[in-house]
Tab-separated table of C-alpha atoms in Angstrom:
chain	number	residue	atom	x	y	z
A	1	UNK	CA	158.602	132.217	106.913
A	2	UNK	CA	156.799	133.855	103.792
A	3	UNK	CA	155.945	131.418	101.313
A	4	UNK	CA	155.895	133.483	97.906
A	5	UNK	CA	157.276	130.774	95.077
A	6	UNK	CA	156.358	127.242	94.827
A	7	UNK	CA	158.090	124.691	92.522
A	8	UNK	CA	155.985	121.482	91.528
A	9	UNK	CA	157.897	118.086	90.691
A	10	UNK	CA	155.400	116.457	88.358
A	11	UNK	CA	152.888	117.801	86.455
A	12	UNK	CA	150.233	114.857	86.061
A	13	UNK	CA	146.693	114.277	87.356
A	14	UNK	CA	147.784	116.065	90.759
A	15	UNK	CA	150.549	118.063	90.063
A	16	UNK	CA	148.835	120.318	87.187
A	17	UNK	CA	146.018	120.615	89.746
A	18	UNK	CA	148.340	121.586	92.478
A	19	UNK	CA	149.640	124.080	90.421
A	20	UNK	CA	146.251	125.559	89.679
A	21	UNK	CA	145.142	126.102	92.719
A	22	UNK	CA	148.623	127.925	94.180
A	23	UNK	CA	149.119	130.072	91.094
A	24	UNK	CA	144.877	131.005	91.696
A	25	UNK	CA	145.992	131.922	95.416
A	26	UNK	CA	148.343	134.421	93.937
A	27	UNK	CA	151.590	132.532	94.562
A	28	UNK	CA	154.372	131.946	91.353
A	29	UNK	CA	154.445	128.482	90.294
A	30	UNK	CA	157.437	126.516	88.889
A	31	UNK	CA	156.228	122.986	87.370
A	32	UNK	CA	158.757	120.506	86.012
A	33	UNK	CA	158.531	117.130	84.457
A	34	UNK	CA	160.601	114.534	83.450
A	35	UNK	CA	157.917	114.475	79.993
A	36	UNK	CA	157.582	117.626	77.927
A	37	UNK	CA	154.905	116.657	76.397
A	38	UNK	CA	153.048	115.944	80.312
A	39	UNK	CA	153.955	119.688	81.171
A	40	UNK	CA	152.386	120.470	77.364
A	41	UNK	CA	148.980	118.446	78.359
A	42	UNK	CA	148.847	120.031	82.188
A	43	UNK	CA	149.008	123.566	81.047
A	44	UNK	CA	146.287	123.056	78.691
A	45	UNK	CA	144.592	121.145	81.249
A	46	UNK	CA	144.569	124.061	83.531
A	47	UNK	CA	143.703	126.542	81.194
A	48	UNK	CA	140.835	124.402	80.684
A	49	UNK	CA	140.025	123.940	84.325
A	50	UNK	CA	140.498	127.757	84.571
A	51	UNK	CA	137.983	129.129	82.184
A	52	UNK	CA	135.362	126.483	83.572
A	53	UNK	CA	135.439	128.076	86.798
A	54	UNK	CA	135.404	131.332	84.788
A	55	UNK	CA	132.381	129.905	83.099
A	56	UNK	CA	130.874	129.422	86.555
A	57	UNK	CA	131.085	132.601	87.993
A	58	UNK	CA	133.762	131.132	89.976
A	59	UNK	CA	136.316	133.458	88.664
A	60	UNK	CA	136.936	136.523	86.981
A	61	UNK	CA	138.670	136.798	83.449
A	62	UNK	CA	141.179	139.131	85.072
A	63	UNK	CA	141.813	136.451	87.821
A	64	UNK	CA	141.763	133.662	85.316
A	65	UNK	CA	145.034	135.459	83.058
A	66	UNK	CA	146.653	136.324	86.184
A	67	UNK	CA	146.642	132.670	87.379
A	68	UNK	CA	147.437	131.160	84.557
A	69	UNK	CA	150.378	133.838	83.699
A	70	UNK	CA	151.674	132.762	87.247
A	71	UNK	CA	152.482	129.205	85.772
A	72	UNK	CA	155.701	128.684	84.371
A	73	UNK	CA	157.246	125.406	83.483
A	74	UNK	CA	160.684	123.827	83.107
A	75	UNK	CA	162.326	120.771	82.108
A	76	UNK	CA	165.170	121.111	84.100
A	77	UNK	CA	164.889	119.425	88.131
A	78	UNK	CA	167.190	121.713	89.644
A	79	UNK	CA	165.601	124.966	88.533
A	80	UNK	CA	163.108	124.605	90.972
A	81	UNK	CA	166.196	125.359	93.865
A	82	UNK	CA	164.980	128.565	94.512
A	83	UNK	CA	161.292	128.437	95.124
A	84	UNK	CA	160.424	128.850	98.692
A	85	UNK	CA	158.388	125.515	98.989
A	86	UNK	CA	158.529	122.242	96.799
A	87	UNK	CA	155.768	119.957	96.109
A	88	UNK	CA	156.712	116.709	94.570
A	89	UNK	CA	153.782	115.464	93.235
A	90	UNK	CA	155.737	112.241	91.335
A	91	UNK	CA	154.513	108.137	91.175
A	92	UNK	CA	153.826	106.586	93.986
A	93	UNK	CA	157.148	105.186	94.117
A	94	UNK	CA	159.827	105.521	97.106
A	95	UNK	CA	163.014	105.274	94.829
A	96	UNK	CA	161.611	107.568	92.367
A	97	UNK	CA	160.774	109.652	95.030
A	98	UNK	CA	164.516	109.404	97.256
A	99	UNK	CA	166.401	110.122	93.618
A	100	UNK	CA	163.790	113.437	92.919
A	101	UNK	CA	165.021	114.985	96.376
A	102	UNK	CA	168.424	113.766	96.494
A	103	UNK	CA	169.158	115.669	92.760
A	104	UNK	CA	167.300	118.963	94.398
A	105	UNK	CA	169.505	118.949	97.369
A	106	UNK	CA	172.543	120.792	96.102
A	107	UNK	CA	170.542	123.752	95.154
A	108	UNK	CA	168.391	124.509	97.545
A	109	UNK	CA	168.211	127.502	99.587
A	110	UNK	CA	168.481	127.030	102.876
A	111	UNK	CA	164.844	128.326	104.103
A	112	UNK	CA	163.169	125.972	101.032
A	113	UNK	CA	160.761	123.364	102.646
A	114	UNK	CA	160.376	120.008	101.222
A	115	UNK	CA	156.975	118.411	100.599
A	116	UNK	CA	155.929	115.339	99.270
A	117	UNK	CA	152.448	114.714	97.994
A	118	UNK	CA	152.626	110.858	98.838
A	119	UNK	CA	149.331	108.970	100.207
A	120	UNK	CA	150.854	106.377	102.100
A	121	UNK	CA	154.628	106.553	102.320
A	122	UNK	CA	156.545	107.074	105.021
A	123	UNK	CA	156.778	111.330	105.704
A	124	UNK	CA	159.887	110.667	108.480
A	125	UNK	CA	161.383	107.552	106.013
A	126	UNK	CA	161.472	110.180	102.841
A	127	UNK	CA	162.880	113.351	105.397
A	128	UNK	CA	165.977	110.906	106.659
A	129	UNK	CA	167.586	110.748	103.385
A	130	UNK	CA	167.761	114.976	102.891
A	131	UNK	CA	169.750	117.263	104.473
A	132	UNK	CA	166.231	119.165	106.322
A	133	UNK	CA	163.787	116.736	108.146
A	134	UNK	CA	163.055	119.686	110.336
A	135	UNK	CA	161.687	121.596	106.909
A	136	UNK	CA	159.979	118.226	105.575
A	137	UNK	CA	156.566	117.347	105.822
A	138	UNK	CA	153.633	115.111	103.966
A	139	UNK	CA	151.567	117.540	101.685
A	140	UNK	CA	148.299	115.336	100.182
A	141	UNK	CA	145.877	116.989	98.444
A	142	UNK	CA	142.839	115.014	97.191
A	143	UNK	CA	142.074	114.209	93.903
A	144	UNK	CA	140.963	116.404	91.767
A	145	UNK	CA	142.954	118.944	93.371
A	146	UNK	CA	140.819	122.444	92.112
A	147	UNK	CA	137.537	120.847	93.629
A	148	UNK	CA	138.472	118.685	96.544
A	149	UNK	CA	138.747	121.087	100.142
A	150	UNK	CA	141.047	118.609	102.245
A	151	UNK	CA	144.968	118.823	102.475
A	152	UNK	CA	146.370	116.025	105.155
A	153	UNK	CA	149.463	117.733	107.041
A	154	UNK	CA	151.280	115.064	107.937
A	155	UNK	CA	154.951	115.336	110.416
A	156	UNK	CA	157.717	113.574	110.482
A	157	UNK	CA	159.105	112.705	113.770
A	158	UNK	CA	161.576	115.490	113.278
A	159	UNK	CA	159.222	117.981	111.441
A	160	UNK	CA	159.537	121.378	113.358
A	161	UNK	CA	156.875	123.468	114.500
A	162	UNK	CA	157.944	126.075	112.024
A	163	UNK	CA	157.498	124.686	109.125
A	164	UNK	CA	154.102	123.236	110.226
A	165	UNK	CA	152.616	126.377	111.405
A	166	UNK	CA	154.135	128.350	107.958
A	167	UNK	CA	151.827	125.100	106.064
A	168	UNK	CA	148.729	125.514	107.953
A	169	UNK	CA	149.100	129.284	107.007
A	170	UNK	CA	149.267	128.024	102.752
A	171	UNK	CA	146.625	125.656	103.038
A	172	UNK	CA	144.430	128.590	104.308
A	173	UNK	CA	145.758	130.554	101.539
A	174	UNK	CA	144.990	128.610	98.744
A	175	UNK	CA	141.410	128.023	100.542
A	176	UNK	CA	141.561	124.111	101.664
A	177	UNK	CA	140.587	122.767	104.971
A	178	UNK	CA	143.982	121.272	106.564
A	179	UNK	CA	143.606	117.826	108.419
A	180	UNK	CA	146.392	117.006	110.989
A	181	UNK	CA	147.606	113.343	110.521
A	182	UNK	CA	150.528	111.522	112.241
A	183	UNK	CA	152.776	109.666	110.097
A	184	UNK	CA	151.311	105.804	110.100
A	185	UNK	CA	150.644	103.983	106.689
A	186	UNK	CA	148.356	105.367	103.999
A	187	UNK	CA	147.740	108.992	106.713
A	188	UNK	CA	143.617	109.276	107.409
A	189	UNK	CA	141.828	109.602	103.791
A	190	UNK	CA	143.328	106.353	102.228
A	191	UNK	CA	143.807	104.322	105.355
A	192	UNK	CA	140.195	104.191	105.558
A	193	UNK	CA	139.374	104.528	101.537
A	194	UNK	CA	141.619	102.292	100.247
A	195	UNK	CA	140.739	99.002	102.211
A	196	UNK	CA	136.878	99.820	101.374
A	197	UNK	CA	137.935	99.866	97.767
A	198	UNK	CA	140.036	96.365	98.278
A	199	UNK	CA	137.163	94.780	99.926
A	200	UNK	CA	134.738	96.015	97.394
A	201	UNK	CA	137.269	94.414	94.725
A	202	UNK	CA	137.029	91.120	97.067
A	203	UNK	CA	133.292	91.482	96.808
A	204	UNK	CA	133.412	91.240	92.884
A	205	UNK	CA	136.172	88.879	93.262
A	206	UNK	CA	134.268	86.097	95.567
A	207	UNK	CA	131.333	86.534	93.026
A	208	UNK	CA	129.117	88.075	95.525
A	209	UNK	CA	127.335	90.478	93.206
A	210	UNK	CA	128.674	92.219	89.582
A	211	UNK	CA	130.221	95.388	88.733
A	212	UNK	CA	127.567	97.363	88.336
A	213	UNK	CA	125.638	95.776	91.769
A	214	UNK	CA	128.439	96.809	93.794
A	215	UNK	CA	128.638	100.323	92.544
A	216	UNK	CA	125.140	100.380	92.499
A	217	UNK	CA	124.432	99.085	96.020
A	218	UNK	CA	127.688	101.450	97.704
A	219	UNK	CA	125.598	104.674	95.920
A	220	UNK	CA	121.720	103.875	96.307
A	221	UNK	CA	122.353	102.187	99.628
A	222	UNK	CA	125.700	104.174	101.003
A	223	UNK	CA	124.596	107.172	99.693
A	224	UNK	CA	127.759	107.215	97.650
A	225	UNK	CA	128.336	109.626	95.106
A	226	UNK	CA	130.374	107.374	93.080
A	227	UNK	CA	130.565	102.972	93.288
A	228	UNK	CA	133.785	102.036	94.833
A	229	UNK	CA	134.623	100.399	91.542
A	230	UNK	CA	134.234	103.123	89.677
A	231	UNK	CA	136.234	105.643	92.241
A	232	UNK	CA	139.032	102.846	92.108
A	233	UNK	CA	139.128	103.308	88.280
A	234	UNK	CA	139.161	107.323	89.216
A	235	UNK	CA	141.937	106.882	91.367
A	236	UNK	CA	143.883	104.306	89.153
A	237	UNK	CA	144.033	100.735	90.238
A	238	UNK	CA	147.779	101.165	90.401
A	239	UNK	CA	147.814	103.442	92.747
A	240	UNK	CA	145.061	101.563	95.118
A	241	UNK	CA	147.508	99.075	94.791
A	242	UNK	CA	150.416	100.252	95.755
A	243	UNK	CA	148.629	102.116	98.907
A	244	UNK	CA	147.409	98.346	100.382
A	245	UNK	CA	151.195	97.027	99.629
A	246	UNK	CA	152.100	100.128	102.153
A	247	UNK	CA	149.194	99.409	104.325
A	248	UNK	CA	149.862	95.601	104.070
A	249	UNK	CA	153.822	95.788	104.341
A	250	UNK	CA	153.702	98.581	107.419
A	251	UNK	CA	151.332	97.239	109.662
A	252	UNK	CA	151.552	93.502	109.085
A	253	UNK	CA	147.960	92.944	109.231
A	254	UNK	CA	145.742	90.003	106.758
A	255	UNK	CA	143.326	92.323	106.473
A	256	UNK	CA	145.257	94.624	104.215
A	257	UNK	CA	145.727	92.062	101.950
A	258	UNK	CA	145.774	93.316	98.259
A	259	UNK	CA	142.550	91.110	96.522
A	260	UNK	CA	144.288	89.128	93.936
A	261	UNK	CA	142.062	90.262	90.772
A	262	UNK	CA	143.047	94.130	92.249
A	263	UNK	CA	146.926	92.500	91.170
A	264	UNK	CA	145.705	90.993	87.939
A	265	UNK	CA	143.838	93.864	86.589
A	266	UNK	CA	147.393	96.299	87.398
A	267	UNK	CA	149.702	93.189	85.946
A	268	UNK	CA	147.452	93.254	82.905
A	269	UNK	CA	147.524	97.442	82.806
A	270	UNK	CA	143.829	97.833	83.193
A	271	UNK	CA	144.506	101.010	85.430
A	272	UNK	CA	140.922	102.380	85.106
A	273	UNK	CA	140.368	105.778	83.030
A	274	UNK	CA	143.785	106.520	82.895
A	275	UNK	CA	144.284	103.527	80.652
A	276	UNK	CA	141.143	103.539	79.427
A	277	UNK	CA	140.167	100.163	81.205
A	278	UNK	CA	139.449	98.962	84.683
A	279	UNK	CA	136.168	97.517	86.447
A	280	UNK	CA	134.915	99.648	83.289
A	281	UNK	CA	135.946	99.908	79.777
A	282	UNK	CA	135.985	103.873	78.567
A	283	UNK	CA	136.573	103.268	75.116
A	284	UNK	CA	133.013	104.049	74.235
A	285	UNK	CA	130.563	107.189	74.779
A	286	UNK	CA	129.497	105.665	78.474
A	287	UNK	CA	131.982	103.639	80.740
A	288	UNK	CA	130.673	99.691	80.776
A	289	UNK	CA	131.587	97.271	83.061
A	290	UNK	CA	134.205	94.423	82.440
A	291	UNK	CA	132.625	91.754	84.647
């Protein structure tokens, strides 16, 4: 099927990029929030993130307006109904999740595929409770969305070959690289990221070396473009956190254990930038460490 209209459930750190990129492609975007004031932020965000690829060359001014006219927002859930595909691009949080779909349901055309945006949950788990596992599959793009070139497809056991082919076709629209991933715990990216991240937390947490020897050693010695510390931060510890719980709780294994000062820092809401404290406190010019 033609994908032409795409409605966006959330419109933070991945949703307003999400949104970018699509309404860039040339598709009409419909972005909704349970904050007005998040849908406020993300537009200026992307009209932001718009005129510095404009700055770059990347763009032209005429394809910057069109984009950016092809962004429309909307308080309201159940507008989004009529779009063709459906993004939700909400917390990392399976209830929150379930409760998103199950309001969209009633209004949905019957053609609309379903997409979630999820790093580690359970693509066959979230299809079960709608009325279209067949038209349901695991959408992740990386963070941030505009830069990043991989999109993880991930099927559910009952996703058909339909609606897979019709997503390959978008992600070569919007100009990502698609990765095909079957539907275990955490997908390919964060089943691999997030456990490096843990144990570098572990590695702080033991006393092995500081904050700024880990993320020095991972970059000088790794070749690492940024200290697993500081991409935690990046991320938001929250999220790393809930992604080893997934890891932890769907594959039973001790070595997905969450490092107990990962748990502290999120019970103490040191989330990294978003909060404006993590391994690193941002409330100054440059980030310094905490430990």
């Amino acid at each position: 099927m033609a994908i032409q209209s795409v409605g966006i459930v959330g419109a933070g750190q991945m949703g307003n990029g999400i949104a970018h990129v699509f309404a860039l492609a040339g598709y009409d975007v419909l972005m909704t929030d349970v904050s007005t004031e998040a849908m406020e932020k993300a537009m200026s965000l992307i009209d932001r993130n718009l005129e510095r690829q404009l700055r770059g060359d990347k763009i032209t001014q005429s394809e910057k307006d069109q984009a950016f006219g092809r962004i429309k927002t909307t308080p309201t859930l159940t507008d989004l109904g009529q779009c063709d595909l459906i993004i939700e691009a909400a917390t990392e949080k399976e209830a929150i999740k379930h409760k998103i779909f199950e309001e969209l349901l009633p209004h949905l055309k019957p053609e609309t595929i379903l997409t979630s945006n999820t790093s580690s949950i359970s693509i066959t788990r979230l299809a079960s409770r709608t009325d279209r596992p067949h038209r349901f599959m695991g959408f992740h793009f990386m963070n941030p969305v505009p830069v990043m070139q991989l999109v993880e497809l991930i099927r559910g056991i009952a996703t058909d070959q339909e609606t897979y082919q019709t997503l390959l076709q978008v992600v070569e629209q919007i100009g990502k690289t698609s990765a095909t991933a079957e539907d275990f715990p955490a997908f390919i990216v964060n089943r691999i990221l997030i456990p490096m991240i843990n144990e570098a937390v572990y590695t702080l947490y033991e006393g092995v070396g500081s904050v700024k020897s880990i993320d020095q050693s991972m970059k000088l010695g790794a070749n690492w473009p940024m200290g697993p510390l500081e991409l935690g931060d990046f991320i938001g510890l929250d999220t790393c956190l809930a992604i080893m719980n997934v890891l932890h709780d769907g594959l039973a294994d001790t070595k997905y254990r969450p490092c107990p000062l990962l748990v502290k820092y999120v019970e103490a809401g040191w989330l990294g930038r978003k909060s404006g404290r993590g391994f690193y406190d941002y409330s100054g010019e440059t980030p310094v460490p905490t430990r």
